[in-house]
Amino acid sequence: GGIITQTPKFLIGQEGQKLTLKCQQNFNHDTMYWYRQDSGKGLRLIYYSITENDLQKGDLSEGYDASREKKSSFSLTVTSAQKNEMAVFLCASRLGPNYAEQFFGPGTRLTVL
Amino acid sequence: DAKTTQPDSMESTEGETVHLPCSHATISGNEYIYWYRQVPLQGPEYVTHGLQQNTTNSMAFLAIASDRKSSTLILPHVSLRDAAVYHCILRLIASSSFSKLVFGQGTSLSVVP
């Protein structure tokens, strides 16, 4: 088995601040994802990466940057934190784009003051 | 994107068999039906998926209507640990063979002793 680790678990930032969220997986999976979940709602895809150094925009990429420097890690940057960005950010991975199951990390909870 | 409709909440008693319905009237022929569940402070967990035939695994039985416009996740002998938000989602296959998961609000299942 493997695990997905997200750091930090809780992130408190100031409005306008640049914030970085990190994700590590030891499944040796090719594909990784960043989703955002707002309270009581479903997930929305921000960025995904099919392999190392690949980046693809999702439905909600505006206001975010991402980085996949190596296969096991995928970082997400909030370029300028806004009040309406209090949410949970979930990282996920999958062996390849055509494999069924996505494994999720526990999430990073962002609060903007 | 095709959408799914689920009841907001359901309640059951420990030991019962629970039927969680999902409507996906506009599903297209190349979309899979996935079920994930999520408990507070954790990321979603894969439960099962199917295309046309009913499927079963250690967690659940997935019954898919012959016209594929609806499905039912069946949880036998639920325990308190099965209390979670259950998401019925459709896997969209893009031209690049990458597929993303489109989450809705899900059904909040509560289990009482």
Coordinates of C-alpha atoms in Angstrom, one line a residue:
Chain A
G1 CA 0.0 0.0 0.0
G2 CA 0.9 3.6 -0.1
I3 CA -0.1 7.0 1.3
I4 CA -0.7 10.5 0.3
T5 CA 0.6 13.2 2.6
Q6 CA -0.5 16.8 2.5
T7 CA 1.3 19.6 4.3
P8 CA 0.3 21.7 6.1
K9 CA -3.0 20.2 7.5
F10 CA -4.1 23.7 8.4
L11 CA -3.0 26.9 6.7
I12 CA -3.9 30.4 7.8
G13 CA -3.0 33.3 5.6
Q14 CA -3.6 37.0 5.0
E15 CA -5.6 38.4 2.2
G16 CA -3.3 39.0 -0.8
Q17 CA -0.7 36.6 0.5
K18 CA 1.0 33.9 -1.7
L19 CA 0.5 30.5 -0.2
T20 CA 1.9 27.1 -1.1
L21 CA 0.4 23.7 -0.4
K22 CA 2.4 20.5 -0.8
C23 CA 1.5 16.9 -1.7
Q24 CA 3.6 13.8 -1.6
Q25 CA 2.6 10.2 -2.7
N26 CA 4.6 7.0 -2.4
F27 CA 2.3 4.9 -4.7
N28 CA 4.6 5.6 -7.6
H29 CA 1.5 6.9 -9.4
D30 CA 1.9 8.9 -12.6
T31 CA -1.1 11.1 -12.4
M32 CA -1.8 13.6 -9.7
Y33 CA -4.6 16.1 -9.0
W34 CA -5.5 19.1 -7.0
Y35 CA -9.2 19.6 -6.1
R36 CA -10.9 22.3 -4.0
Q37 CA -13.9 21.5 -1.8
D38 CA -16.1 24.3 -0.4
S39 CA -18.2 23.6 2.7
G40 CA -21.1 21.3 1.9
K41 CA -20.2 21.1 -1.8
G42 CA -18.5 18.7 -4.1
L43 CA -15.0 18.8 -5.5
R44 CA -13.7 21.0 -8.3
L45 CA -10.6 20.3 -10.2
I46 CA -7.9 23.0 -10.1
Y47 CA -4.9 21.4 -11.8
Y48 CA -3.7 18.0 -12.8
S49 CA -0.5 16.4 -13.9
I50 CA -0.2 13.3 -16.1
T51 CA 3.5 12.8 -15.4
E52 CA 6.6 14.6 -14.0
N53 CA 6.9 18.2 -15.3
D54 CA 3.5 18.0 -16.9
L55 CA 0.8 20.5 -15.9
Q56 CA -2.8 20.8 -17.1
K57 CA -5.4 23.3 -16.0
G58 CA -8.7 22.2 -14.6
D59 CA -12.0 24.0 -14.3
L60 CA -10.8 26.3 -11.5
S61 CA -7.2 27.1 -12.3
E62 CA -7.5 30.9 -12.3
G63 CA -5.7 32.3 -9.2
Y64 CA -3.6 29.2 -8.8
D65 CA -0.2 27.9 -10.0
A66 CA 1.0 24.3 -9.8
S67 CA 4.4 22.6 -9.9
R68 CA 5.3 18.9 -10.5
E69 CA 9.1 18.8 -10.2
K70 CA 9.2 15.1 -9.5
K71 CA 6.9 12.1 -9.8
S72 CA 6.1 11.9 -6.1
S73 CA 5.3 15.5 -5.4
F74 CA 2.8 18.0 -6.7
S75 CA 2.6 21.5 -5.2
L76 CA -0.2 24.1 -5.5
T77 CA 0.2 27.8 -5.0
V78 CA -2.5 30.3 -4.2
T79 CA -1.1 33.3 -6.0
S80 CA -3.1 35.9 -4.0
A81 CA -5.3 34.7 -1.2
Q82 CA -8.9 36.0 -1.2
K83 CA -11.6 35.9 1.5
N84 CA -13.7 33.6 -0.6
E85 CA -11.0 31.0 -0.8
M86 CA -11.6 29.4 2.6
A87 CA -11.9 25.8 1.6
V88 CA -10.3 22.4 1.8
F89 CA -7.7 21.5 -0.8
L90 CA -7.5 17.8 -1.7
C91 CA -4.6 16.2 -3.5
A92 CA -5.2 12.9 -5.3
S93 CA -3.2 10.4 -7.4
R94 CA -3.9 7.6 -9.8
L95 CA -1.6 5.0 -11.4
G96 CA -2.4 6.3 -14.9
P97 CA -5.2 8.2 -16.6
N98 CA -7.2 5.1 -17.5
Y99 CA -7.0 3.4 -14.1
A100 CA -10.2 3.4 -12.1
E101 CA -9.3 4.5 -8.6
Q102 CA -8.1 7.8 -7.4
F103 CA -6.5 7.9 -3.9
F104 CA -7.0 11.1 -1.9
G105 CA -4.9 12.8 0.8
P106 CA -6.5 14.1 4.0
G107 CA -6.6 17.7 2.8
T108 CA -5.3 21.1 3.7
R109 CA -7.7 23.4 5.3
L110 CA -7.2 27.0 4.3
T111 CA -8.5 30.0 6.2
V112 CA -7.8 33.6 5.0
L113 CA -8.0 36.3 7.6
Chain B
D1 CA -20.7 17.5 -18.1
A2 CA -23.4 15.0 -17.2
K3 CA -24.7 15.5 -13.7
T4 CA -26.0 13.2 -11.0
T5 CA -28.9 13.7 -8.5
Q6 CA -28.8 12.2 -5.1
P7 CA -31.0 12.7 -2.0
D8 CA -29.3 15.1 0.5
S9 CA -29.5 12.7 3.4
M10 CA -30.6 9.2 4.5
E11 CA -30.7 7.5 7.9
S12 CA -30.3 3.8 8.7
T13 CA -29.8 1.5 11.7
E14 CA -26.8 -0.7 12.3
G15 CA -27.1 -4.1 10.6
E16 CA -29.6 -2.9 8.0
T17 CA -29.0 -3.0 4.3
V18 CA -29.0 0.5 2.8
H19 CA -29.9 1.5 -0.7
L20 CA -28.4 4.8 -1.9
P21 CA -30.0 6.0 -5.1
C22 CA -28.4 8.1 -7.8
S23 CA -30.0 9.5 -11.0
H24 CA -27.9 10.3 -14.0
A25 CA -30.5 10.8 -16.8
T26 CA -28.1 12.4 -19.2
I27 CA -25.2 10.0 -18.9
S28 CA -23.4 9.3 -22.2
G29 CA -22.2 5.9 -23.5
N30 CA -18.5 6.4 -22.5
E31 CA -19.1 7.5 -18.9
Y32 CA -18.5 5.2 -16.0
I33 CA -20.4 5.5 -12.7
Y34 CA -18.2 5.9 -9.7
W35 CA -19.0 6.0 -6.0
Y36 CA -16.8 7.6 -3.4
R37 CA -17.4 8.2 0.3
Q38 CA -16.1 10.9 2.6
V39 CA -16.0 11.3 6.3
P40 CA -15.2 14.6 8.1
L41 CA -11.6 15.7 8.0
Q42 CA -10.6 13.1 5.4
G43 CA -10.3 12.9 1.7
P44 CA -12.8 10.9 -0.4
E45 CA -12.4 7.1 -0.4
Y46 CA -13.1 5.0 -3.5
V47 CA -16.0 2.6 -3.0
T48 CA -16.8 1.0 -6.4
H49 CA -17.5 1.8 -10.1
G50 CA -19.3 0.3 -13.1
L51 CA -20.3 0.8 -16.7
Q52 CA -23.3 -1.4 -17.5
Q53 CA -23.2 -4.6 -15.5
N54 CA -23.8 -4.8 -11.7
T55 CA -20.6 -5.0 -9.8
T56 CA -19.7 -6.2 -6.3
N57 CA -16.7 -5.9 -4.0
S58 CA -16.0 -6.2 -0.3
M59 CA -17.5 -2.8 0.4
A60 CA -20.7 -2.6 -1.7
F61 CA -22.9 -3.8 -4.5
L62 CA -23.6 -1.5 -7.4
A63 CA -26.8 -2.0 -9.3
I64 CA -27.1 -0.2 -12.6
A65 CA -30.4 0.2 -14.4
S66 CA -30.6 -1.3 -17.9
D67 CA -30.9 2.1 -19.5
R68 CA -28.0 3.4 -17.3
K69 CA -30.1 6.5 -16.3
S70 CA -29.9 5.5 -12.6
S71 CA -27.9 3.4 -10.2
T72 CA -28.1 2.2 -6.6
L73 CA -25.3 1.6 -4.2
I74 CA -26.2 -1.2 -1.8
L75 CA -24.4 -1.4 1.5
P76 CA -25.1 -4.7 3.3
H77 CA -25.2 -4.8 7.1
V78 CA -24.1 -1.2 7.7
S79 CA -22.1 -0.3 10.8
L80 CA -21.4 3.0 12.5
R81 CA -18.2 3.3 10.4
D82 CA -20.2 3.4 7.2
A83 CA -21.6 6.8 8.2
A84 CA -20.3 9.2 5.6
V85 CA -21.2 11.4 2.6
Y86 CA -21.6 9.1 -0.4
H87 CA -20.8 10.7 -3.8
C88 CA -22.2 9.3 -7.1
I89 CA -20.1 10.7 -9.9
L90 CA -19.5 10.2 -13.5
R91 CA -16.1 9.7 -15.0
L92 CA -15.6 12.0 -18.0
I93 CA -13.2 10.8 -20.7
A94 CA -11.4 13.6 -22.5
S95 CA -9.8 13.3 -25.9
S96 CA -6.4 12.9 -24.3
S97 CA -7.6 9.8 -22.4
F98 CA -7.3 11.7 -19.2
S99 CA -10.5 11.5 -17.1
K100 CA -11.5 13.8 -14.3
L101 CA -14.0 13.2 -11.5
V102 CA -16.9 15.6 -11.2
F103 CA -18.3 15.6 -7.7
G104 CA -21.7 16.8 -6.6
Q105 CA -23.0 17.3 -3.1
G106 CA -23.6 13.6 -2.3
T107 CA -25.9 11.8 0.2
S108 CA -25.1 12.2 3.9
L109 CA -25.7 8.7 5.4
S110 CA -26.2 8.6 9.2
V111 CA -26.2 5.3 11.0
V112 CA -27.7 4.9 14.5
P113 CA -27.1 2.0 16.9

